[in-house]
Structures are given as C-alpha cells and as structure tokens.
Amino acid sequence: MRLLAFAFLVSLGLHASPFSLIKKETRTPNTQTLLVIGGIHGNEPGSYFAGAILSEHYRITKGNLWIIPDLNRQSIQENNRGINGDLNRKFADISPDDPDYEIVREVQKIIVSPEVGLILNLHDGHGFYRKKYLNTIFNPNAWGQTCVIDQQSLDHDHPFGHLDHIATQVSRTLNGGLIEDHHFFDVRNTNTRFDDEAMRHSLTYYAVTNHKPAFAIETSKHLPTLHHKVFYQLRAIECYMELMGIEFERSFSLEPEAIRNLLELRGNLTINNNFYLKMENLRNSLSFIPLKSGRNDFKFSHPLGSVRKNKSHYDLFIGNRKIASLLPNYAANDDCINEVSVQADGQQKTLSVATDFFVTDDFKVVNHNPGIRLNVIGFTARGVRDESNLRIRREDLDTNYSVDTSKKSYRLEFYRENRFCGMVLVHFK
C-alpha cells in the first residue's frame, strides 16, 4: 500500500493549505477511488473524528481511499458550523472574495478528478429522521441517522449511479447492528433539483451534477457520545468500501468502547524539525518555547492537529479540542546538532533531535562539544552554565517546569551561544 499524505497534512505553518488530503492507495488496476470528506461543518465532530480514525487506523489492501478529515479547519477549531457562513451552501457559485473560495475550488477539483468514483460527505444532523412526525426530535425534518441522496439515480450511467438502491442497502446493513433500536437509519431523498433550492448549493449536489455518485452520512447530534457518532460513521463508510470492492484492515475492533479509547489519543507534535512534544497529558500552557520570529513549521501526527496564532501565543488543537497554548521565546535557530548522546539508567543511547526517551532512575547527556550547551528546563546547578555531563534524577527537577500534567516529562534544550539548536524530551517512568 502507498500512503500519500500531502504537505498540508504533514506541515501546518500559519499559511498552510486549508485542509488535508490523505491518499491510501494500492496498485489494484481498474479501481475507482472512494473520497471521504469530514468537517464541512465545524460543529459536527462525529464527521471529522471519523475521518481522523479512518486516516490513522485503517490500512487499504485493495482499492483506493482518499480522505479529507478537516475540510473546514478554522471552523473546526471554533466548533462553529461555519465562521464564514455555511460552507455547504457555496458549491454552486462562490465569489473570489469569499474567505472560503480556496477551500471550495480545491475540493471541487478533487471531486471531479477522474480517479474519484464515489463521494461521502460526513455530517452530524439534528434529531432522528422519521417519515411521520412524532415530536420535535423524531420527525421528517430531522437529519440524524440518514443516508442522504439528492435524487433517485445519476442522470448518466455509472457503476454506482443507483443512489437510492445503494443508500437503502447501506441503511439496512447499519440497522443490523444498532446500539439502541431508536438509532435506526433511513434514506432521505431531498429531491434537490426540484424541491430543495438550498441543497442545490451543496457539495453532494455539485458532485451529482458532475456525474459523480455522492451521499451524505448523517449521524444524530442527539446521540449521547462522540464515540457513538463515530461508530456509526465508520460502519457506514465500511459499507461503501465493501460496495466498491475496497478491502481493508483496521487496528481495532469496531465497537463503541474501542472507538472511545482511540478518541483519547492525541499523537505528537514537531516544530521546525527541532522541537518535540507529546500531545497526551500536555499542560494547558507552556512558556519559553524557542520558536522563530518568522514562519514556524508545525507537524502533527494526528490528522486533526492544527495551530492558530492568537496574539502573543500559539494555540494547539486536535479537532475542536484546544489542547494547549505555547508562549514563545523567539530565538534564532541553528542547525548545529542532529544527534544527542545520553546515558539513560546507565545505558548509552543515541537519539535524533526532536525525539524522546524514557528513564527509571536518572539520565546524563554526554556532550564533548564546548560550543554547545545544554539547558535542562526545570534543573538548576549553581554556577553551571552547561548542564550536560551531569547525572540528573527526577527529584532534581522542579515539577513546575514539566511539560505534562503528571509531572514526568521535561525538555532538554541545546544552544550555541543564544541560538537554539534543538531538543529532546525525557520521560520518567
């Protein structure tokens, strides 16, 4: 399998591309690609966290899968449907002056690319769809728990052009494994061309009018937890993969509890290829982070990792969850070291810059370069400017300077004069 993650996933500078495109491809001939899009609405986390798990924890063994987990990234950060208006109402026509213009034009190019054979647009919708009115939650105007189509079938022949038949088949499969009986799925045909003027501006209708089969998967906003929503989203996506002959493996059991555990994972962050943080258990605020005064390159391992400059600090996000704020200490960077030599519990290790290591009792950074000095953040030795070649225990460190809430992880930073060279992270077990 080839896994292609475009630069706007791997590297998120403050002027990065607006969304991520992740390609999971095999060399299977004559195979159409499934395109899955999450996060068109920033306040629908089931959509983008499903896209993230699909990106991280699925391996395609036959066929091709493309994923955009974070289409409306800034709105996701704000947990807002659309900070510049409803993005799903801009696909018929959009002004070049619209702040969402680049997003719309880029995703339109992807949708109409010849490789793409079917599009899924993921949503969390209000209520539970029912063909007859029961109450304000269960009624024909609700969107939750539906496979949405714009029309009965495509206007041109296509292997997946019978939209109603496919959506009905997927709904029946989903209804064979519900958490609660009232979670059942149904098909909602908006009959967009004739009956729904607003939907004529939607992403799926844009796809359909360009002869591409497209469906919306709507899980209910009234489901009790995020992992319930993601559970149903992933089950639906798997139905469409099976329909297209896409074969896959996943690293977890498709059960709500397993998904809940995956949603707690935050991955790691590398900044400028010389600074490293684990995002789990990170303190809410970290100070004196050696950043450049110009452009900084933030690389998140999590598909929904993103950064936002906020006056004097940088906010880090996983989806709509603000994880931490970084208060910078602007410093010139210097590519003066690539590797670090440490003794961890007496065992010699060689580490790349911007990585981490674990110790039980103590560590010592071995440095024979007089031009490079080590600053162990949280450690003080009177009269010592370079803190390398000293054996350091956990009790020697001021816990106020740990990067994590469990007070076990500390920064080891290297400088040449006042220029930042890089760092490694030490974790006490």
JSON list of C-alpha atoms in Angstrom, two decimals, residues 116-194:
[
{"chain": "A", "resi": 116, "resn": "VAL", "atom": "CA", "xyz": [-12.77, 9.53, -7.81]},
{"chain": "A", "resi": 117, "resn": "GLY", "atom": "CA", "xyz": [-15.68, 7.13, -8.23]},
{"chain": "A", "resi": 118, "resn": "LEU", "atom": "CA", "xyz": [-17.86, 7.89, -5.18]},
{"chain": "A", "resi": 119, "resn": "ILE", "atom": "CA", "xyz": [-18.02, 10.68, -2.59]},
{"chain": "A", "resi": 120, "resn": "LEU", "atom": "CA", "xyz": [-19.16, 10.55, 1.03]},
{"chain": "A", "resi": 121, "resn": "ASN", "atom": "CA", "xyz": [-19.80, 13.81, 2.88]},
{"chain": "A", "resi": 122, "resn": "LEU", "atom": "CA", "xyz": [-19.94, 13.20, 6.64]},
{"chain": "A", "resi": 123, "resn": "HIS", "atom": "CA", "xyz": [-22.27, 15.13, 8.96]},
{"chain": "A", "resi": 124, "resn": "ASP", "atom": "CA", "xyz": [-23.86, 15.20, 12.40]},
{"chain": "A", "resi": 125, "resn": "GLY", "atom": "CA", "xyz": [-27.51, 16.16, 11.97]},
{"chain": "A", "resi": 126, "resn": "HIS", "atom": "CA", "xyz": [-30.36, 17.30, 14.19]},
{"chain": "A", "resi": 127, "resn": "GLY", "atom": "CA", "xyz": [-32.73, 14.75, 15.69]},
{"chain": "A", "resi": 128, "resn": "PHE", "atom": "CA", "xyz": [-33.74, 11.36, 14.31]},
{"chain": "A", "resi": 129, "resn": "TYR", "atom": "CA", "xyz": [-35.30, 11.22, 10.87]},
{"chain": "A", "resi": 130, "resn": "ARG", "atom": "CA", "xyz": [-38.77, 9.68, 10.70]},
{"chain": "A", "resi": 131, "resn": "LYS", "atom": "CA", "xyz": [-41.14, 9.69, 7.74]},
{"chain": "A", "resi": 132, "resn": "LYS", "atom": "CA", "xyz": [-44.03, 10.62, 10.06]},
{"chain": "A", "resi": 133, "resn": "TYR", "atom": "CA", "xyz": [-43.99, 13.37, 12.69]},
{"chain": "A", "resi": 134, "resn": "LEU", "atom": "CA", "xyz": [-43.68, 12.08, 16.26]},
{"chain": "A", "resi": 135, "resn": "ASN", "atom": "CA", "xyz": [-42.20, 15.09, 18.10]},
{"chain": "A", "resi": 136, "resn": "THR", "atom": "CA", "xyz": [-39.56, 17.78, 17.68]},
{"chain": "A", "resi": 137, "resn": "ILE", "atom": "CA", "xyz": [-36.76, 15.19, 17.75]},
{"chain": "A", "resi": 138, "resn": "PHE", "atom": "CA", "xyz": [-38.32, 12.39, 15.67]},
{"chain": "A", "resi": 139, "resn": "ASN", "atom": "CA", "xyz": [-39.81, 13.90, 12.51]},
{"chain": "A", "resi": 140, "resn": "PRO", "atom": "CA", "xyz": [-39.48, 14.25, 8.72]},
{"chain": "A", "resi": 141, "resn": "ASN", "atom": "CA", "xyz": [-37.43, 17.45, 9.03]},
{"chain": "A", "resi": 142, "resn": "ALA", "atom": "CA", "xyz": [-34.70, 15.81, 11.11]},
{"chain": "A", "resi": 143, "resn": "TRP", "atom": "CA", "xyz": [-31.41, 14.79, 9.50]},
{"chain": "A", "resi": 144, "resn": "GLY", "atom": "CA", "xyz": [-29.91, 12.44, 12.08]},
{"chain": "A", "resi": 145, "resn": "GLN", "atom": "CA", "xyz": [-29.36, 8.76, 11.22]},
{"chain": "A", "resi": 146, "resn": "THR", "atom": "CA", "xyz": [-29.90, 9.13, 7.49]},
{"chain": "A", "resi": 147, "resn": "CYS", "atom": "CA", "xyz": [-28.19, 8.25, 4.26]},
{"chain": "A", "resi": 148, "resn": "VAL", "atom": "CA", "xyz": [-28.96, 11.37, 2.24]},
{"chain": "A", "resi": 149, "resn": "ILE", "atom": "CA", "xyz": [-29.26, 11.41, -1.54]},
{"chain": "A", "resi": 150, "resn": "ASP", "atom": "CA", "xyz": [-30.08, 14.28, -3.90]},
{"chain": "A", "resi": 151, "resn": "GLN", "atom": "CA", "xyz": [-32.01, 12.19, -6.40]},
{"chain": "A", "resi": 152, "resn": "GLN", "atom": "CA", "xyz": [-33.03, 8.63, -7.20]},
{"chain": "A", "resi": 153, "resn": "SER", "atom": "CA", "xyz": [-30.12, 7.96, -9.55]},
{"chain": "A", "resi": 154, "resn": "LEU", "atom": "CA", "xyz": [-27.49, 9.73, -11.62]},
{"chain": "A", "resi": 155, "resn": "ASP", "atom": "CA", "xyz": [-28.51, 11.15, -14.98]},
{"chain": "A", "resi": 156, "resn": "HIS", "atom": "CA", "xyz": [-25.73, 9.19, -16.71]},
{"chain": "A", "resi": 157, "resn": "ASP", "atom": "CA", "xyz": [-24.70, 5.56, -16.47]},
{"chain": "A", "resi": 158, "resn": "HIS", "atom": "CA", "xyz": [-22.29, 4.87, -13.65]},
{"chain": "A", "resi": 159, "resn": "PRO", "atom": "CA", "xyz": [-21.38, 1.67, -11.75]},
{"chain": "A", "resi": 160, "resn": "PHE", "atom": "CA", "xyz": [-22.63, 3.33, -8.55]},
{"chain": "A", "resi": 161, "resn": "GLY", "atom": "CA", "xyz": [-25.27, 5.54, -10.10]},
{"chain": "A", "resi": 162, "resn": "HIS", "atom": "CA", "xyz": [-28.34, 3.94, -8.47]},
{"chain": "A", "resi": 163, "resn": "LEU", "atom": "CA", "xyz": [-28.22, 6.21, -5.44]},
{"chain": "A", "resi": 164, "resn": "ASP", "atom": "CA", "xyz": [-31.48, 5.16, -3.80]},
{"chain": "A", "resi": 165, "resn": "HIS", "atom": "CA", "xyz": [-30.71, 1.46, -4.12]},
{"chain": "A", "resi": 166, "resn": "ILE", "atom": "CA", "xyz": [-27.23, 1.90, -2.62]},
{"chain": "A", "resi": 167, "resn": "ALA", "atom": "CA", "xyz": [-28.42, 4.13, 0.24]},
{"chain": "A", "resi": 168, "resn": "THR", "atom": "CA", "xyz": [-31.20, 1.65, 1.05]},
{"chain": "A", "resi": 169, "resn": "GLN", "atom": "CA", "xyz": [-28.73, -1.22, 1.08]},
{"chain": "A", "resi": 170, "resn": "VAL", "atom": "CA", "xyz": [-26.36, 0.68, 3.40]},
{"chain": "A", "resi": 171, "resn": "SER", "atom": "CA", "xyz": [-29.19, 1.67, 5.77]},
{"chain": "A", "resi": 172, "resn": "ARG", "atom": "CA", "xyz": [-30.34, -1.94, 6.06]},
{"chain": "A", "resi": 173, "resn": "THR", "atom": "CA", "xyz": [-26.82, -3.09, 6.87]},
{"chain": "A", "resi": 174, "resn": "LEU", "atom": "CA", "xyz": [-26.43, -0.39, 9.53]},
{"chain": "A", "resi": 175, "resn": "ASN", "atom": "CA", "xyz": [-29.76, -1.34, 11.10]},
{"chain": "A", "resi": 176, "resn": "GLY", "atom": "CA", "xyz": [-28.41, -4.83, 11.65]},
{"chain": "A", "resi": 177, "resn": "GLY", "atom": "CA", "xyz": [-26.05, -3.58, 14.35]},
{"chain": "A", "resi": 178, "resn": "LEU", "atom": "CA", "xyz": [-27.58, -0.71, 16.33]},
{"chain": "A", "resi": 179, "resn": "ILE", "atom": "CA", "xyz": [-26.55, 0.31, 19.83]},
{"chain": "A", "resi": 180, "resn": "GLU", "atom": "CA", "xyz": [-30.17, 1.27, 20.58]},
{"chain": "A", "resi": 181, "resn": "ASP", "atom": "CA", "xyz": [-33.24, 0.43, 18.49]},
{"chain": "A", "resi": 182, "resn": "HIS", "atom": "CA", "xyz": [-34.22, 4.08, 18.02]},
{"chain": "A", "resi": 183, "resn": "HIS", "atom": "CA", "xyz": [-30.87, 4.75, 16.31]},
{"chain": "A", "resi": 184, "resn": "PHE", "atom": "CA", "xyz": [-32.08, 3.11, 13.10]},
{"chain": "A", "resi": 185, "resn": "PHE", "atom": "CA", "xyz": [-31.11, 4.60, 9.72]},
{"chain": "A", "resi": 186, "resn": "ASP", "atom": "CA", "xyz": [-33.31, 5.51, 6.79]},
{"chain": "A", "resi": 187, "resn": "VAL", "atom": "CA", "xyz": [-32.84, 7.06, 3.35]},
{"chain": "A", "resi": 188, "resn": "ARG", "atom": "CA", "xyz": [-33.66, 10.74, 2.97]},
{"chain": "A", "resi": 189, "resn": "ASN", "atom": "CA", "xyz": [-34.03, 11.84, -0.64]},
{"chain": "A", "resi": 190, "resn": "THR", "atom": "CA", "xyz": [-34.01, 15.65, -0.80]},
{"chain": "A", "resi": 191, "resn": "ASN", "atom": "CA", "xyz": [-35.05, 15.59, -4.49]},
{"chain": "A", "resi": 192, "resn": "THR", "atom": "CA", "xyz": [-32.73, 18.56, -4.74]},
{"chain": "A", "resi": 193, "resn": "ARG", "atom": "CA", "xyz": [-33.26, 19.59, -8.36]},
{"chain": "A", "resi": 194, "resn": "PHE", "atom": "CA", "xyz": [-36.98, 20.16, -7.90]}
]
